[in-house]
Coordinates of C-alpha atoms in Angstrom, one line a residue:
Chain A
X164 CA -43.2 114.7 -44.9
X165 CA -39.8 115.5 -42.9
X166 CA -37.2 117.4 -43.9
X167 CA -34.6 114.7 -43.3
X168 CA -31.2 116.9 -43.8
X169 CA -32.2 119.7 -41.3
X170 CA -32.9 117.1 -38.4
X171 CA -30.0 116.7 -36.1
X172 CA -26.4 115.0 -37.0
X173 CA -26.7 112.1 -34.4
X174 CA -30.7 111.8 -35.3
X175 CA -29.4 111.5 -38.9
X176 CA -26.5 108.9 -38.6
X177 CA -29.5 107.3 -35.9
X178 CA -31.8 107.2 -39.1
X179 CA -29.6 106.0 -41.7
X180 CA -28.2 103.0 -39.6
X181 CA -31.6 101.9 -39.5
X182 CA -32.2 102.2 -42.8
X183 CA -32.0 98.9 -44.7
X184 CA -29.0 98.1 -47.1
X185 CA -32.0 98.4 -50.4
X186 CA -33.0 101.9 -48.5
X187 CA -29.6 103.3 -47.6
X188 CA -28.8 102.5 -51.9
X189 CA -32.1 104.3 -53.2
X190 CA -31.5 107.3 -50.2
X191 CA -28.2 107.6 -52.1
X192 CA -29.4 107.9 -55.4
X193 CA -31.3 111.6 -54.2
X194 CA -28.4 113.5 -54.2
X195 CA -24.5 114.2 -53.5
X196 CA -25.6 115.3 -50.3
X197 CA -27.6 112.4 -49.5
X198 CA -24.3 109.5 -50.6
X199 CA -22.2 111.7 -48.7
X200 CA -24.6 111.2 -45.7
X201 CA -25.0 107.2 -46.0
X202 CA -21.1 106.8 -46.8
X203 CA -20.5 109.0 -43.4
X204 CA -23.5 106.8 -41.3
X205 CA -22.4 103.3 -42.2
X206 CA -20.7 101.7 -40.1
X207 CA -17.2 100.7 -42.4
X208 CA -17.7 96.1 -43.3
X209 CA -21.3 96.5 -41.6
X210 CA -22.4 94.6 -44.8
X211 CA -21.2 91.9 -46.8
X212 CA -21.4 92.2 -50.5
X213 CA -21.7 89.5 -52.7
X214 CA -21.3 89.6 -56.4
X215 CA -23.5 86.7 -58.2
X216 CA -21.6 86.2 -61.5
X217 CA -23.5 84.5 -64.4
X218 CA -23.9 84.7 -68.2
X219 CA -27.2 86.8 -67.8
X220 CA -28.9 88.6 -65.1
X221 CA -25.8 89.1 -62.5
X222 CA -26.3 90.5 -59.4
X223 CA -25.4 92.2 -56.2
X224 CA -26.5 91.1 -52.5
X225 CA -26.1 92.0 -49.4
X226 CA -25.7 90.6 -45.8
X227 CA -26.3 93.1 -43.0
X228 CA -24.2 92.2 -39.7
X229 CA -27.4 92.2 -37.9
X230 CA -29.7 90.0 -40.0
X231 CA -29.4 86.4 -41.4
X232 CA -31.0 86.8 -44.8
X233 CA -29.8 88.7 -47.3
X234 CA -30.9 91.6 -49.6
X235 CA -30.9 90.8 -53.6
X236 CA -30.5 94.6 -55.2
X237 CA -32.1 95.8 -58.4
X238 CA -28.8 95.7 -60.0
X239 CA -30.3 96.7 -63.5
X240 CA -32.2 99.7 -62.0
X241 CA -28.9 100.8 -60.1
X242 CA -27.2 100.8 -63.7
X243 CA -30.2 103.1 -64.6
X244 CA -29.4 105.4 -61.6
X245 CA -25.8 105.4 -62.3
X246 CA -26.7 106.3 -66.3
X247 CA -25.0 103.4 -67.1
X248 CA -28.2 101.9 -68.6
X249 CA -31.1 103.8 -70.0
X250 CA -34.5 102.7 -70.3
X251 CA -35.1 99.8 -72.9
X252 CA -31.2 98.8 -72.8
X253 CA -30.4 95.0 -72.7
X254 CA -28.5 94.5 -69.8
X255 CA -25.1 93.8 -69.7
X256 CA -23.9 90.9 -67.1
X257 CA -20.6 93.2 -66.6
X258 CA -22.5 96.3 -65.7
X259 CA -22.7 94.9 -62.2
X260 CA -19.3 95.3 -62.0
X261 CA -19.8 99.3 -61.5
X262 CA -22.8 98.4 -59.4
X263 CA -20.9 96.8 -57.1
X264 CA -18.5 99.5 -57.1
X265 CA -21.0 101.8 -56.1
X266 CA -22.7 99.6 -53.3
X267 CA -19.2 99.0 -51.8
X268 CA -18.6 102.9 -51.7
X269 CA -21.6 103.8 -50.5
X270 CA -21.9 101.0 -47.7
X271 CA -18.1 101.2 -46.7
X272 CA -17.1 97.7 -47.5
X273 CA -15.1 95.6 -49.4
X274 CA -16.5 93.1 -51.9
X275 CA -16.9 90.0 -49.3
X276 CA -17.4 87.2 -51.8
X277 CA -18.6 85.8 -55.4
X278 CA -20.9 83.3 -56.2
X279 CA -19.8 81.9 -59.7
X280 CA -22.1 80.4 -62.2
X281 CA -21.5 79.7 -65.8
X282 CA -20.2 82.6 -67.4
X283 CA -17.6 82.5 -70.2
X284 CA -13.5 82.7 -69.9
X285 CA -13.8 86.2 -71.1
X286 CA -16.2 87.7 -68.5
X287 CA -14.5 85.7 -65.7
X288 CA -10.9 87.4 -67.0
X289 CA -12.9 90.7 -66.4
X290 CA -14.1 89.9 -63.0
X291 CA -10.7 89.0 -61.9
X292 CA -9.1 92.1 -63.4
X293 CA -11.7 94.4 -61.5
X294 CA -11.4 92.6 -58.2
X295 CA -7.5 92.6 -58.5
X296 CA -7.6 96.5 -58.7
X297 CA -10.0 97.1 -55.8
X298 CA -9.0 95.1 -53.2
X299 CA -6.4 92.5 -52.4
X300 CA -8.6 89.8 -50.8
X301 CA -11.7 87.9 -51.3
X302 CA -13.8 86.1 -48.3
X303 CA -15.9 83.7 -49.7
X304 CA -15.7 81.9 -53.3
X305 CA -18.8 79.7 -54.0
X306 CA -18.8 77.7 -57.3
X307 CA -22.0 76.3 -58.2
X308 CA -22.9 73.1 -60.6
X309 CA -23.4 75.4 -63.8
X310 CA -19.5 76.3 -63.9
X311 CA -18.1 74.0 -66.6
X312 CA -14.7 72.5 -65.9
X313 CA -12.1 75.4 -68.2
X314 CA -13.8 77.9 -66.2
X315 CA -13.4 76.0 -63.1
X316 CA -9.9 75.9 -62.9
X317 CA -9.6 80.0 -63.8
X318 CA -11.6 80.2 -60.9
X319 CA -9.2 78.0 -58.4
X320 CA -6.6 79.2 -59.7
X321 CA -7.3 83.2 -59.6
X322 CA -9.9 83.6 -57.2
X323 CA -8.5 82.9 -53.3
X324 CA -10.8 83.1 -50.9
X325 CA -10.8 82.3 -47.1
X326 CA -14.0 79.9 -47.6
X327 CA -14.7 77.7 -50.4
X328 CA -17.9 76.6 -51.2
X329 CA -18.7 73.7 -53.5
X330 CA -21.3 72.4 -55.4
X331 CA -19.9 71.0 -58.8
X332 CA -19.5 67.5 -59.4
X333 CA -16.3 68.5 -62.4
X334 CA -14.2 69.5 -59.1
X335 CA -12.1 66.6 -58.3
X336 CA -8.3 68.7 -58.2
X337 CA -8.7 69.0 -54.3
X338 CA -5.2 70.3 -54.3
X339 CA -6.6 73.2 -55.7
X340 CA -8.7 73.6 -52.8
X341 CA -6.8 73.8 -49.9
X342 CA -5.4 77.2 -50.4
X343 CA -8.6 78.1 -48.5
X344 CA -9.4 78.1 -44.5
X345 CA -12.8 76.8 -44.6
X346 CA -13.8 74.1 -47.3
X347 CA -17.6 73.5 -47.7
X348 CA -17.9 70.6 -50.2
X349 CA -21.8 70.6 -50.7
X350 CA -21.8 67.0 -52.7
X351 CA -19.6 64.0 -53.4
X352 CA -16.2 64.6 -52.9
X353 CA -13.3 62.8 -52.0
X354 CA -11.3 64.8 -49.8
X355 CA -9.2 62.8 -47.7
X356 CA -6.3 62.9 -45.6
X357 CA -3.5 63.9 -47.7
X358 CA -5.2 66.8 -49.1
X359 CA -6.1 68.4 -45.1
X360 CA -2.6 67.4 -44.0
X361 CA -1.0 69.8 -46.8
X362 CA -3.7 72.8 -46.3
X363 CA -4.3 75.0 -43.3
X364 CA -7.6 74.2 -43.7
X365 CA -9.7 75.2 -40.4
X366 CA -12.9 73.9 -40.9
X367 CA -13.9 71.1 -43.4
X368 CA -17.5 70.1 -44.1
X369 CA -17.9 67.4 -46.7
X370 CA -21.9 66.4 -47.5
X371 CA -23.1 63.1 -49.2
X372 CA -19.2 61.8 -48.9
X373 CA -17.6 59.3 -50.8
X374 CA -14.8 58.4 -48.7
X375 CA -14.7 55.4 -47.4
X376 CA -14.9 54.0 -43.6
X377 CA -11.0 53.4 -43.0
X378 CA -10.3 57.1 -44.9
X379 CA -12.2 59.0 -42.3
X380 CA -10.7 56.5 -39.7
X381 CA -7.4 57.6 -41.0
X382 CA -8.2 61.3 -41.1
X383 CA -9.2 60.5 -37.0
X384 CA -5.9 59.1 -36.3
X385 CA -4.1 61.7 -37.8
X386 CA -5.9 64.5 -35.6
X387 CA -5.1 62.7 -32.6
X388 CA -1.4 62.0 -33.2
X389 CA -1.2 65.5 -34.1
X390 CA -0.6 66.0 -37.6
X391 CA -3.2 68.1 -38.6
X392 CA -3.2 70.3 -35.5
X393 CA -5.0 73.5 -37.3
X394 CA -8.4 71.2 -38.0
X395 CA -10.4 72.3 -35.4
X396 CA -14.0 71.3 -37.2
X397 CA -14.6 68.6 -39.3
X398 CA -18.3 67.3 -40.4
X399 CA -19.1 64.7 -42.9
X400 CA -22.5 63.6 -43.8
X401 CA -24.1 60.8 -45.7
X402 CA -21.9 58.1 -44.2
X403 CA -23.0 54.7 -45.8
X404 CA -21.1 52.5 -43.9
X405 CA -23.7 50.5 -41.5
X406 CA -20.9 49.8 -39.1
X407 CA -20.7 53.3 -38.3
X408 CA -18.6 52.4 -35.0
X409 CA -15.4 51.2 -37.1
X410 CA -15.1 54.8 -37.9
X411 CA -13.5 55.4 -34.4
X412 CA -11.5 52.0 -34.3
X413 CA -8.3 52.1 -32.3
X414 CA -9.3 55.8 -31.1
X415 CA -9.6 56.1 -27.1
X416 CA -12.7 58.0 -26.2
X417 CA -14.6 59.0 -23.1
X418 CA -17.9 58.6 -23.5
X419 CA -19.9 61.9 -22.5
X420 CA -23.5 61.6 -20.7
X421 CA -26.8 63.3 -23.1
X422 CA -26.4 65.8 -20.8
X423 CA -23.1 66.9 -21.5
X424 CA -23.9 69.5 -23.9
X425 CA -20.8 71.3 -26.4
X426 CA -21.2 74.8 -27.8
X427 CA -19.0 75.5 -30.8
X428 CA -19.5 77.4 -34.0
X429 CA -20.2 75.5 -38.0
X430 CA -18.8 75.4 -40.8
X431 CA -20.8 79.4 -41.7
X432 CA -20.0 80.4 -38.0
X433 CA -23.4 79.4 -36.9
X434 CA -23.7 78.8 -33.3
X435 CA -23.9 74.9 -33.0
X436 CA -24.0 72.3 -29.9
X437 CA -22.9 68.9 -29.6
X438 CA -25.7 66.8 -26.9
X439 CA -23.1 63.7 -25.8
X440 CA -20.6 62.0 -27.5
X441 CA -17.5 60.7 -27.0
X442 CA -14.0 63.2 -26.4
X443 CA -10.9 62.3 -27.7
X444 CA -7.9 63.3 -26.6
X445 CA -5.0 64.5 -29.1
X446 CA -1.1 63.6 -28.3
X447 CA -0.5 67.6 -27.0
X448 CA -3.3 67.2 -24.6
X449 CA -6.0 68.9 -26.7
X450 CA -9.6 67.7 -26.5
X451 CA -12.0 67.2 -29.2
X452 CA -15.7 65.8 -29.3
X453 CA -16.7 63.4 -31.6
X454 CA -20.1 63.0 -32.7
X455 CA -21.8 60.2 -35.0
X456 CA -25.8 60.7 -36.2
X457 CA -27.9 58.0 -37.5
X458 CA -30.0 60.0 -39.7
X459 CA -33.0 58.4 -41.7
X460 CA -34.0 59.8 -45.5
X461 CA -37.1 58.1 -46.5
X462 CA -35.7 54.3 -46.3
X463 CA -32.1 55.1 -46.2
X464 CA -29.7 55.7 -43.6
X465 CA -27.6 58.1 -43.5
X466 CA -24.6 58.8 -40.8
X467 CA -23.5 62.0 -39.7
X468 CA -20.1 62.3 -38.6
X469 CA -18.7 65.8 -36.1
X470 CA -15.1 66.5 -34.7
X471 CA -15.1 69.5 -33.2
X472 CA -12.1 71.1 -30.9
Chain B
X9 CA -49.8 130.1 -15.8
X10 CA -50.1 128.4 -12.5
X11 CA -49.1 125.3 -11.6
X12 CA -52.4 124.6 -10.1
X13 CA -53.7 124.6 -14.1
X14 CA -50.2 122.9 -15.4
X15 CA -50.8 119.9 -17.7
X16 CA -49.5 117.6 -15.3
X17 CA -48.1 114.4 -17.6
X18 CA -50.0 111.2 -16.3
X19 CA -49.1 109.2 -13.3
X20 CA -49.4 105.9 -12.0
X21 CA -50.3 106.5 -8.8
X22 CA -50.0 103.5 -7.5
X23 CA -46.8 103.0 -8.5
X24 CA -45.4 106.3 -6.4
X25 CA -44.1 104.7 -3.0
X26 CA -44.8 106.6 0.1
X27 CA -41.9 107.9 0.7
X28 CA -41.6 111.5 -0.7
X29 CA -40.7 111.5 -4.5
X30 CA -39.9 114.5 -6.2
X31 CA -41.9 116.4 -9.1
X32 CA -39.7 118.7 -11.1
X33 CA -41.4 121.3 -12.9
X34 CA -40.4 122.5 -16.8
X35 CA -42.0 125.1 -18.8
X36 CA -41.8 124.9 -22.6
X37 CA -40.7 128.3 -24.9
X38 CA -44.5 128.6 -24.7
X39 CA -44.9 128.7 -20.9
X40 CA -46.6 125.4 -20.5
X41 CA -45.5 123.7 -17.6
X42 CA -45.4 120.5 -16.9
X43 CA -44.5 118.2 -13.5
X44 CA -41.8 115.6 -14.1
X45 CA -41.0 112.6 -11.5
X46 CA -37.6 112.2 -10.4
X47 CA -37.2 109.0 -11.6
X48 CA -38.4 109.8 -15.3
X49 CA -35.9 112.8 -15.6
X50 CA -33.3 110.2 -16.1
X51 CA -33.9 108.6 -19.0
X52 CA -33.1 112.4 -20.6
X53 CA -29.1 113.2 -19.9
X54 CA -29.5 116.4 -20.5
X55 CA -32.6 117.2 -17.8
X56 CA -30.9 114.9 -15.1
X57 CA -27.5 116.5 -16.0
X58 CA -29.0 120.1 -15.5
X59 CA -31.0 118.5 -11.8
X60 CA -28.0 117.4 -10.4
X61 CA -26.3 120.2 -10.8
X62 CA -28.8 122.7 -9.6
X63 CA -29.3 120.7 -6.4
X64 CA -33.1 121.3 -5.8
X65 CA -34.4 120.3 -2.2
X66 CA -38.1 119.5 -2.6
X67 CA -39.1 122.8 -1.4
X68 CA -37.0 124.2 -4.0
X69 CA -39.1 122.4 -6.6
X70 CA -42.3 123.9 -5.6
X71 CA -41.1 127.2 -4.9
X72 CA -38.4 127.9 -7.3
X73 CA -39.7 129.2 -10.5
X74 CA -40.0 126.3 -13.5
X75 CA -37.0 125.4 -15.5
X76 CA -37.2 126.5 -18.9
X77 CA -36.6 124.8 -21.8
X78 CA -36.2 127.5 -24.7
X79 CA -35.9 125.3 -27.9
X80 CA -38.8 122.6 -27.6
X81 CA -42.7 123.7 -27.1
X82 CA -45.3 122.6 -25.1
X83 CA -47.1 120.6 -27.8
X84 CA -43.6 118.3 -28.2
X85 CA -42.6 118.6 -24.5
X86 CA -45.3 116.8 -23.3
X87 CA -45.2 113.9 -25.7
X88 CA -41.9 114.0 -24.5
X89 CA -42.6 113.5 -20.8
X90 CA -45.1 110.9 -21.6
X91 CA -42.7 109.2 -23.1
X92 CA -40.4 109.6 -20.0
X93 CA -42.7 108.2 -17.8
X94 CA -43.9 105.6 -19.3
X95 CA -40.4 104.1 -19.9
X96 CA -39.1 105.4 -16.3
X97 CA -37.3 103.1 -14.4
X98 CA -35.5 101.5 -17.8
X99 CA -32.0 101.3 -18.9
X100 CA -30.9 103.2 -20.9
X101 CA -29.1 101.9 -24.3
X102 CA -25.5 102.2 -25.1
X103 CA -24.6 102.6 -28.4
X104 CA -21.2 102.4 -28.4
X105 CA -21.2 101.0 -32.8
X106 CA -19.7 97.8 -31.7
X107 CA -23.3 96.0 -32.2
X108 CA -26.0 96.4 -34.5
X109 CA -28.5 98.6 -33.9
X110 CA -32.2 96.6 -33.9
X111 CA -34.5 98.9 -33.0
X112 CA -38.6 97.9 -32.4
X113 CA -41.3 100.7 -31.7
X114 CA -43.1 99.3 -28.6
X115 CA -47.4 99.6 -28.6
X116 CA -47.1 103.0 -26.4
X117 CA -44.3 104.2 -28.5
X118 CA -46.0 103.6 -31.7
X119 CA -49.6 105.5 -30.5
X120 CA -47.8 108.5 -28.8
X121 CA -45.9 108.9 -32.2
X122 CA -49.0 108.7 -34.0
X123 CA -48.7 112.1 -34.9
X124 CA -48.4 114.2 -38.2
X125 CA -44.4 114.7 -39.8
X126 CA -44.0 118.3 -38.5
X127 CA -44.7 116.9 -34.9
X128 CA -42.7 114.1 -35.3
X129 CA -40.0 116.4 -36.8
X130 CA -40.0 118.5 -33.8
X131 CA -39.9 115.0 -31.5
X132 CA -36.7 114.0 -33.2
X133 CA -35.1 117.6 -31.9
X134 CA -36.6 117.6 -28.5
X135 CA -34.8 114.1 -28.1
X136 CA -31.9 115.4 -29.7
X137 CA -31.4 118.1 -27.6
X138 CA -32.4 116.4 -24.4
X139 CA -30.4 113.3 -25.2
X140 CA -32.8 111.0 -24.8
X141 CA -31.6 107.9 -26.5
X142 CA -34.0 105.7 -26.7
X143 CA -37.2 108.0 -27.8
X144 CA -34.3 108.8 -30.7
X145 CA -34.3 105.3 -31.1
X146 CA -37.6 105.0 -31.9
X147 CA -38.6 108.2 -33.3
X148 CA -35.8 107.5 -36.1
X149 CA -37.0 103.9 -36.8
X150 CA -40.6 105.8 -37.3
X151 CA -39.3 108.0 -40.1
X152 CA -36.6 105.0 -41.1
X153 CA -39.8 102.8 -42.3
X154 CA -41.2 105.7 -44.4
X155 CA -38.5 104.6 -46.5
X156 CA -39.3 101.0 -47.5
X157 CA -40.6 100.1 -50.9
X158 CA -39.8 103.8 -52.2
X159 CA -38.3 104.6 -55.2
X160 CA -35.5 107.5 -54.8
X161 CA -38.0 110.1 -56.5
X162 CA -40.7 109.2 -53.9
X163 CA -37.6 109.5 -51.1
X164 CA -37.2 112.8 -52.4
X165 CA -41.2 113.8 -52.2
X166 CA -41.6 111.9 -48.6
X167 CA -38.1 113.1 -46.9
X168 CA -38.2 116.5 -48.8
X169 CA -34.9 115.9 -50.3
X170 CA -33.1 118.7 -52.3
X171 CA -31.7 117.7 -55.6
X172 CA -28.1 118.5 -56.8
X173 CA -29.4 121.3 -58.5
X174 CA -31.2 122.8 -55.4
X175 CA -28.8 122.6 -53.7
X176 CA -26.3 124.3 -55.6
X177 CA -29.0 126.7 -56.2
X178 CA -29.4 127.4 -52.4
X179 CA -25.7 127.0 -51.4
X180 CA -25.2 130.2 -54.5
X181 CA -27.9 132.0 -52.6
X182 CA -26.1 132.2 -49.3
X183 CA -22.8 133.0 -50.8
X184 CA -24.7 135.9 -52.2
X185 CA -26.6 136.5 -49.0
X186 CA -23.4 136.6 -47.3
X187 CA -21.3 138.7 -49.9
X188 CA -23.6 141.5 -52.3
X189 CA -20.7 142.3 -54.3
X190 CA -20.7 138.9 -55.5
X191 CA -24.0 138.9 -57.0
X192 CA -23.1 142.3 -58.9
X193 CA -19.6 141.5 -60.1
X194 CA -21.7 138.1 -61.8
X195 CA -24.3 140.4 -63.4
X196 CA -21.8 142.5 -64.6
X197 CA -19.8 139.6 -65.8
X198 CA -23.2 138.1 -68.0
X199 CA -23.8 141.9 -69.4
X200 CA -20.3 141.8 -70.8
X201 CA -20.8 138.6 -72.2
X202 CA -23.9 139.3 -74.1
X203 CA -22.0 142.5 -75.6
X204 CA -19.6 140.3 -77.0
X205 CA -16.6 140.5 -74.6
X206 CA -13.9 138.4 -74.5
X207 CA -12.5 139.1 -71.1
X208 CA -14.1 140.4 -68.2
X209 CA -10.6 142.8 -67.4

């Protein structure tokens, strides 16, 4: 055993930044002394905290800076800790509202983002209420398939965030959608020109599109006659056009060697490169490369289209 | 005790090149000494610090008496030193908070700290003190992953943690310690109470 609280001040903020986001929570739980020491070691935004909202068993994870997979915490046993549940209770979806209070405190960050599944209008009208009087901005706004369509546009039209993510085949209102920077549109949508040239949207990843061959042509034109200068990434996948090279009709384009390899960051930061392709050059003199992959599911083809710039 | 019969830390030998490399020597609060190479001495800011500024020639070393070290004894100094030598020669981390810390306990890091709490306890201080950065490093991470998969009541048990009321109990203590009067004035303040006083004036 080591008494932890006599050991040196560096030696202790060394200790607790090593401690995982699940251990830094539970070290907090031993006493005042013990918050106070986590809530002085951590680093301030050194985590993100995401809120999982559903009907039942809500949650709390959490992204360290330093790691790629994140940390699910025992919100129900938190709610214990912070007597806001006793043994035997049911739980209560909104009791990870004061949960996340507490992480956030304790971990010095804001609430980073919310995953939305189906709740109900009443709980989502909480949620908002609560976020609005902590903190005036939101990161990242994923809405899953369970999130029925009245609840759906509450969420478009009261949760902003920086990145959307989509997964929900009742979104169509696209308009809705481009309040957002980033746009991750995990299935079947129909994003097309009009709706990037009226958003400030940054990076735009649509998977399994439906637009058609000339719409993604048109999107291309656009880009290079300048029109939608702030799209610096855009990736659409499941292309089922066969002609995939009509896609880049009337588009001049140097052709790059396999060697000729492009770094650039995706659509979740990720660091990314681009092996060939062709660049194309837009009207102010700004370069972009353009990749197409042929990629094969089971019998199917599937084409995989990248501008990046 | 002589330097002759010193616990002299171990040394590659074949690694000392032929020209002349200095051995400083250190005595712990419990007059063991030990012989330190040069080279070694840095990865501890404090110990090359204090070198530098006492300018020792290599006859100096030899004949000069030891240089103490007051707070840290013999038992932790020379894990210490092993420690040092093994890792001389390497950089030395910066941790200046604008990158994550990741820290991994190396094979030799891992069997020199295999060693019971109080030790390690006392390991955490000597690097402390001495500023070596990367034995805190390592010696933290060792007592970070007691942590994992406890509960806060086993945190407690493991890290000996006080609870609120121990600590309020301890932090009234001291106030009492520090001022008698204090402790009086309250046990006159209960008496009058249990006769059935309204005010303490």
């Amino acid at each position: 055993m080591v008494k932890v609280l006599n050991i040196p001040l560096l030696a202790l903020k060394n200790l607790i930044s090593i401690l995982g986001p699940k251990e830094k929570i539970d070290f907090s739980f031993c006493s005042k002394k013990c918050r106070r020491a986590v809530k002085i070691c951590t680093r301030k935004d050194s985590v993100q905290v995401t809120v999982n909202y559903k009907s039942a068993k809500s949650y709390v994870s959490v992204l360290p800076s330093d790691s790629k997979k994140d940390v699910k915490l025992d919100t129900e046993k938190i709610s214990e800790m912070l007597g806001l549940l006793n043994e035997g209770d049911l739980w209560i979806p909104s009791l990870v509202l004061p949960c996340a209070d507490y992480i956030c405190d304790v971990l010095n960050s804001q609430v980073y983002g919310i995953v939305f599944s189906n709740s109900s209008m009443a709980k989502l009208v909480n949620l908002q209420k609560w976020l609005e009087s902590r903190q005036e901005t939101l990161e990242y706004c994923e809405i899953t398939e369970s999130v029925p369509t009245n609840q759906l546009f509450y969420i478009l039209d009261n949760f902003e965030a920086e990145f959307l993510s989509v997964d929900n085949t009742y979104f169509l209102d696209y308009e809705k959608a481009i309040k957002s920077k980033v746009l991750y549109m995990k299935n079947y949508s129909r994003v097309n020109l009009s709706h990037i040239e009226k958003s400030n949207l940054t990076k735009v990843e649509l998977r399994s599109t439906l637009l058609a061959r000339n719409e993604i042509n048109e999107i291309l034109r656009a880009w290079v006659r300048g029109s939608i200068p702030h799209l610096s990434l855009l990736v659409i996948t499941g292309i089922t056009n066969h002609n995939i090279m009509s896609l880049v009709d009337g588009i001049e384009l140097t052709e790059l060697g396999v060697n000729v390899r492009n770094r650039y960051k995706g659509i979740f930061n990720e660091p990314k490169v681009i092996a060939g392709g062709w660049t194309v050059r837009r009207s102010d003199g700004e370069m972009a490369t353009i990749k197409i992959v042929i990629v094969r599911f089971s019998n199917k083809y599937s084409n995989n289209f990248c501008i990046n710039s | 005790m002589s330097v002759e019969n010193a616990p002299v830390v171990d040394v590659d030998e074949a690694a000392i090149p032929v020209e002349k490399k200095m051995y400083y020597r250190f005595e712990s609060n419990d007059k063991k000494e030990f012989r330190v190479s040069e080279l070694a001495i840095q990865q501890s800011e404090t110990l090359n610090r204090l070198v530098e500024a006492m300018g020792y020639t290599s006859e100096d070393v030899e004949n000069k008496p030891a240089i103490a070290i007051e707070n840290i004894d013999g038992k932790t100094l020379k894990l210490v030193f092993q420690w040092c030598e093994h890792h001389k020669g390497e950089a030395i981390p910066v941790d200046d908070g604008s990158v994550p810390k990741i820290v991994e306990i190396p094979e030799f890091d891992a069997k020199l700290m295999d060693i019971d709490n109080g030790l390690l306890f006392k390991l955490i201080w000597a690097a402390d003190y001495l500023n070596i950065v990367q034995l805190l490093n390592v010696s933290c991470k060792k007592v970070a992953n007691m942590a994992q998969g406890k509960t806060p009541a086993q945190l407690r048990r493991v890290y000996l943690l006080p609870s609120d009321e121990e600590d309020e109990a301890a932090k009234r203590a001291a106030q009492e310690a520090q001022d008698p009067r204090a402790r009086e004035v309250e046990e006159e303040f209960e008496e009058r109470k249990r006769q059935g006083g309204n005010s303490f004036f």
